[in-house]
Short mmCIF file of C-alpha atoms in Angstrom, two decimals:
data_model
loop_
_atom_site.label_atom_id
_atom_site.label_comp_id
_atom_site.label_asym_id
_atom_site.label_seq_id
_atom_site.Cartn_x
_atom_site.Cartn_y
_atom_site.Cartn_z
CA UNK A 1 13.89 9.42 -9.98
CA UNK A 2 12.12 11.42 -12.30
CA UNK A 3 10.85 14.61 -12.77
CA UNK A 4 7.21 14.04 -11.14
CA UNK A 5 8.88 12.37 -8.08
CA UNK A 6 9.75 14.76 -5.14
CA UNK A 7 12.15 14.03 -2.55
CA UNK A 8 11.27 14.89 1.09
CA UNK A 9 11.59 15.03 4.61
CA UNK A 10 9.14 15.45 7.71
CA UNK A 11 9.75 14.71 11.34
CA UNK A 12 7.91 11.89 12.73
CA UNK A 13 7.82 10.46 16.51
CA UNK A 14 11.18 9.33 16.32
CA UNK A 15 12.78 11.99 14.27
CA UNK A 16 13.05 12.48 11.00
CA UNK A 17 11.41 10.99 8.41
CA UNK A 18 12.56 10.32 4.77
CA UNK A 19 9.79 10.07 2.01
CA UNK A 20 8.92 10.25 -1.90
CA UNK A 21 5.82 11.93 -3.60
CA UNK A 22 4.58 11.30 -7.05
CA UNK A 23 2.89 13.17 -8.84
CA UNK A 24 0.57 12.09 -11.44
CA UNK A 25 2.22 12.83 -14.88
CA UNK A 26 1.56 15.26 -17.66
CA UNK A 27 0.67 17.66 -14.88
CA UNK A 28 -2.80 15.91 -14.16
CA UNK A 29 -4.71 17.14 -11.22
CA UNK A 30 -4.67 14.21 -8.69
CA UNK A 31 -8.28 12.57 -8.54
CA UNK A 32 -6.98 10.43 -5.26
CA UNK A 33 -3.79 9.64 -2.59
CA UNK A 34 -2.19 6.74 -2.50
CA UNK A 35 0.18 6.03 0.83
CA UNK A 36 2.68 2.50 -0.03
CA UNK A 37 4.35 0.96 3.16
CA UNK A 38 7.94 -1.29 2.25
CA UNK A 39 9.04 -4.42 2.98
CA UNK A 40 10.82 -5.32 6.80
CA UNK A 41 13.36 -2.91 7.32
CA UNK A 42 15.76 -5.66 8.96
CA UNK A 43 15.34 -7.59 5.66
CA UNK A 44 16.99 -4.57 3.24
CA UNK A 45 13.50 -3.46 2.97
CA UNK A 46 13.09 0.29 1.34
CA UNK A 47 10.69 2.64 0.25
CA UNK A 48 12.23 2.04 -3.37
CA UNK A 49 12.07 -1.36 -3.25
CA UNK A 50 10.70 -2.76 -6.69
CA UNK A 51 7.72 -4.14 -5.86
CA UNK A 52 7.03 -0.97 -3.54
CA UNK A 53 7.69 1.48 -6.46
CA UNK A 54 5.57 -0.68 -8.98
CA UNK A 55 2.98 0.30 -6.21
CA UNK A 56 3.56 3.72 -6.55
CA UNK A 57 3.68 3.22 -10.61
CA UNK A 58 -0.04 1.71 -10.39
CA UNK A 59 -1.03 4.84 -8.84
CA UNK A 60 0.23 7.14 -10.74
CA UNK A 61 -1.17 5.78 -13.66
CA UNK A 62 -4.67 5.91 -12.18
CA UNK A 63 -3.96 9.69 -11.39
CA UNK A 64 -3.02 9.44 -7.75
CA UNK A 65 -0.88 11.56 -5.83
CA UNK A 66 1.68 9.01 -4.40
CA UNK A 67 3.53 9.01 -1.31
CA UNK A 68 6.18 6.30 0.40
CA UNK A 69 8.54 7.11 3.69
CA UNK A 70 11.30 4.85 4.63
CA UNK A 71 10.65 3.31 7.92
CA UNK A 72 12.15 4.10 11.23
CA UNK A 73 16.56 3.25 10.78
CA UNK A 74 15.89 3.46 6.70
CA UNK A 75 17.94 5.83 4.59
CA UNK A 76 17.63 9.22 6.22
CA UNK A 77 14.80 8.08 8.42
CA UNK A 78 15.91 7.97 12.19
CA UNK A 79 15.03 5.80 15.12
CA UNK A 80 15.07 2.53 15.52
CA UNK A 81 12.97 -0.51 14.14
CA UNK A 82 9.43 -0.66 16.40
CA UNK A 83 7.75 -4.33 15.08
CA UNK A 84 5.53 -2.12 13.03
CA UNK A 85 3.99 -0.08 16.07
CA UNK A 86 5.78 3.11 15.68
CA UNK A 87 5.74 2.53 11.59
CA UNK A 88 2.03 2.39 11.96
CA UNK A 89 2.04 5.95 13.74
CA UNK A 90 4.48 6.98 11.30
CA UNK A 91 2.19 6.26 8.14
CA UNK A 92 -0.59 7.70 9.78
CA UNK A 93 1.48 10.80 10.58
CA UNK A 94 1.81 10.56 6.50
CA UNK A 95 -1.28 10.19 5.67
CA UNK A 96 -2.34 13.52 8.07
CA UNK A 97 0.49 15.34 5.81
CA UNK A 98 -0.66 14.35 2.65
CA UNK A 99 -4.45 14.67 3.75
CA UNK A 100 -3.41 18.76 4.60
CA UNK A 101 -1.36 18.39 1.15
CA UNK A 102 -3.82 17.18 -0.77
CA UNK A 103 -7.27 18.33 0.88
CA UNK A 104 -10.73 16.50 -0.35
CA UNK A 105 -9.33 13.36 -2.11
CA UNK A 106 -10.00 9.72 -1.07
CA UNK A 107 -6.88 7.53 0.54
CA UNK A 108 -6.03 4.62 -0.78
CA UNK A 109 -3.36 2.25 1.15
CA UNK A 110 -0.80 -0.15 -0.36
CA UNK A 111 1.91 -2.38 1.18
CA UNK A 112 3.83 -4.93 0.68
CA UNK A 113 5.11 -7.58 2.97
CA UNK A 114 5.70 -6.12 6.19
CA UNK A 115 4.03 -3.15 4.76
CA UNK A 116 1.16 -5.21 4.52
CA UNK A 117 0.74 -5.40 8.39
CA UNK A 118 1.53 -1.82 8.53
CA UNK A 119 -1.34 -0.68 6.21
CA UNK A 120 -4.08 -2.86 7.78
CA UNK A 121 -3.74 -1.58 11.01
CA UNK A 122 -3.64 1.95 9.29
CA UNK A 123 -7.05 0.73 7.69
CA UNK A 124 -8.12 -0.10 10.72
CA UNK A 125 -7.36 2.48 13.34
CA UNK A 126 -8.93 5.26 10.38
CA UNK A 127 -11.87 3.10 9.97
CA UNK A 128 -12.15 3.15 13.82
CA UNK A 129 -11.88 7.17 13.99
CA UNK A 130 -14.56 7.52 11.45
CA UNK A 131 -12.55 8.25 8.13
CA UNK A 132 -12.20 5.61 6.52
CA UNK A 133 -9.94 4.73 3.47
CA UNK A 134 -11.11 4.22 -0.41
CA UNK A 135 -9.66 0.85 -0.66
CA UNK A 136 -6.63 -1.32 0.59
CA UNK A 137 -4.17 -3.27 -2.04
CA UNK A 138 -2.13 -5.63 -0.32
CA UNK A 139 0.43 -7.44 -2.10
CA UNK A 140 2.51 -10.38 -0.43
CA UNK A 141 -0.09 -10.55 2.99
CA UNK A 142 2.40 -10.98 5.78
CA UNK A 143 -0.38 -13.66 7.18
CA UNK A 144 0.99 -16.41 9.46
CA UNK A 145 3.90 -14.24 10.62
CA UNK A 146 2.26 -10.55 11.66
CA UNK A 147 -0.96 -9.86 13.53
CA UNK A 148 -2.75 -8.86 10.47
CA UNK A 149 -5.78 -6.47 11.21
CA UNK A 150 -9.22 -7.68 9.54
CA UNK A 151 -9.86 -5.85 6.12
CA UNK A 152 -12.96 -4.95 4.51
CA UNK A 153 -14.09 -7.28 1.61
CA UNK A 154 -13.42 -5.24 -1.33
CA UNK A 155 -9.56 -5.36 -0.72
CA UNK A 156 -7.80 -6.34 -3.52
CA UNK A 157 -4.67 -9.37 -2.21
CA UNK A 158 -2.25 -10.75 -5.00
CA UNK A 159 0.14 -12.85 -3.59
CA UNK A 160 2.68 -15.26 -5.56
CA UNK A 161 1.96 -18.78 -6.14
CA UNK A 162 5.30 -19.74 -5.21
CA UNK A 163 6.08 -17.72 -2.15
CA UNK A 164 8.56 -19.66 -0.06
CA UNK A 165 8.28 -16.52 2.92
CA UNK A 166 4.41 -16.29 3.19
CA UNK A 167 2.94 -19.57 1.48
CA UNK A 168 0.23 -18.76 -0.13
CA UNK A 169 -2.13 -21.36 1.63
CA UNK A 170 -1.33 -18.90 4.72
CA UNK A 171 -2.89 -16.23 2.89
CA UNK A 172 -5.97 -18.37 1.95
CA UNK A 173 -6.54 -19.33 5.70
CA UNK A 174 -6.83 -15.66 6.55
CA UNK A 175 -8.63 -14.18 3.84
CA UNK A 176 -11.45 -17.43 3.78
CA UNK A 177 -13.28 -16.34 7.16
CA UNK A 178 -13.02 -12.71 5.92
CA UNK A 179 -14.60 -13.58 2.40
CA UNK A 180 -11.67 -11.79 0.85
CA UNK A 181 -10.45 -13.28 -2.85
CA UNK A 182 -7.27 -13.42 -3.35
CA UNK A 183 -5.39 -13.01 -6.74
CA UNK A 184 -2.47 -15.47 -7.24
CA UNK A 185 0.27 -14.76 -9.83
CA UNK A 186 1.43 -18.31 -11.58
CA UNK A 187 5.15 -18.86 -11.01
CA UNK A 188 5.54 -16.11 -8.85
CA UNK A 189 8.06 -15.72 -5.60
CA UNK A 190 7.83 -13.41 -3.06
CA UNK A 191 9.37 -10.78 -4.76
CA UNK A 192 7.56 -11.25 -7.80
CA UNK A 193 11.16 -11.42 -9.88
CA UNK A 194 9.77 -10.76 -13.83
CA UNK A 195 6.27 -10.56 -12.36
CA UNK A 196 6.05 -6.98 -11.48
CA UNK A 197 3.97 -6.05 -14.63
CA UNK A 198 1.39 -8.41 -13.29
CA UNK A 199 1.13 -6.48 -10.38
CA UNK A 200 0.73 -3.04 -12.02
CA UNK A 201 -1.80 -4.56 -14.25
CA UNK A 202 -3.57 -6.43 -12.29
CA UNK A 203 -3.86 -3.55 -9.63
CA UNK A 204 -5.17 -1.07 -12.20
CA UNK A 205 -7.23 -3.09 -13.49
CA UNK A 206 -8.97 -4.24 -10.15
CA UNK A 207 -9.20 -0.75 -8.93
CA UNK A 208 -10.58 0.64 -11.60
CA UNK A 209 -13.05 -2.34 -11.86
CA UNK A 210 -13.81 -1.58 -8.16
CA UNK A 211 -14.82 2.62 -8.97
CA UNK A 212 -17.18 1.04 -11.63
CA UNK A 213 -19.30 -1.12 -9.66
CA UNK A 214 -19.12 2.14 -7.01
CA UNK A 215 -20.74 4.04 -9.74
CA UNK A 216 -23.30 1.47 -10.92
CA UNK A 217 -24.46 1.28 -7.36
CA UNK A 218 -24.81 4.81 -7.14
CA UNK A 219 -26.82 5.03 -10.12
CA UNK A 220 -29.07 2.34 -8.86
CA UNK A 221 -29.87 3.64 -5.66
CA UNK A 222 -30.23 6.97 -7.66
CA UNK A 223 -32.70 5.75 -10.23
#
């Protein structure tokens, strides 16, 4: 852990809840908030898993105030695993904390795996209350084995070509009828083993391509 990551805790619906901010570093101002959701809990997942944190890495780098919570029977988080209902409620209770932290910045939403499911239902039930989020990054769909809510076409999905726990042809079936691309990392497993630079470059490099055809839009409808 370094210096520009804070250790925390907040109760949530089930008790306490066990979390991470990062900061962005050389004492930049954050220009957004990022919330990242972990792998199944059941499975060993953790809000410091490696693919999680190079989610929280991306972020940083683009300037974003980061923050990850480990799921309900995680670490110091209590209660008991809820099939990603009560996690759901449990990011959103995050994202209210960091909204009141962090007032006037857009929300982005990451996840991986499980987290996946977790963060498109976020993106959904926010959309639904009339706030919804900058952008979604979803890395490792869980498509094919959670109910995966429908996400908006700009959301950027990487997903390993050799993933033996979500095949990627699941993926494909779920994004096609949504119009959603999806990125696919050659030679890459589920946990992206000597692939995570992929993922933080690739996820920089699609976000930031994503805030640049924001701004030529703008300008057009401007001129």
């Amino acid at each position: 852990m370094n210096k520009n990551t804070k250790h925390f805790t907040m109760q949530g619906n089930a008790g306490l809840m066990e979390g991470l901010i990062d900061l962005p570093l050389d004492g930049k101002k954050p220009r957004g908030i990022a919330l990242v959701a972990h792998p199944h809990p059941l499975y060993g997942g953790t809000m410091e898993n490696k693919v999680t944190q190079t989610l929280a890495r991306a972020f940083v780098a683009l300037d974003y105030a980061v923050a990850r919570i480990n799921f309900r029977g995680v670490g110091q988080s209590e209660g008991e695993h809820d099939r990603g209902h009560g996690e759901t409620d449990d990011m959103e209770l995050l994202y209210r904390h960091m909204v009141e932290k962090f007032p006037d910045l857009p929300v982005a939403l990451a996840g991986f795996s499980f987290g996946t499911y977790v963060q498109s239902q976020l993106a959904q039930r926010l959309a639904a209350a009339g706030t919804p989020v900058e952008g979604l990054v979803l890395v490792g769909a869980a498509a094919g084995k959670w109910q995966m809510a429908d996400i908006a076409p700009n959301t950027i999905l990487i997903h390993g070509e050799n993933d033996d726990t979500i095949p990627v042809q699941a993926v494909f079936d779920w994004a096609r009828p949504q119009d959603v691309p999806v990125l696919v990392i050659p030679g890459a497993d589920h946990f992206f083993h000597r692939k995570l630079n992929h993922i933080k470059s690739w996820v920089i490099a699609l976000w930031l391509g994503r805030a640049q055809e924001a701004q030529q839009r703008d300008d057009t409808e401007d001129a």
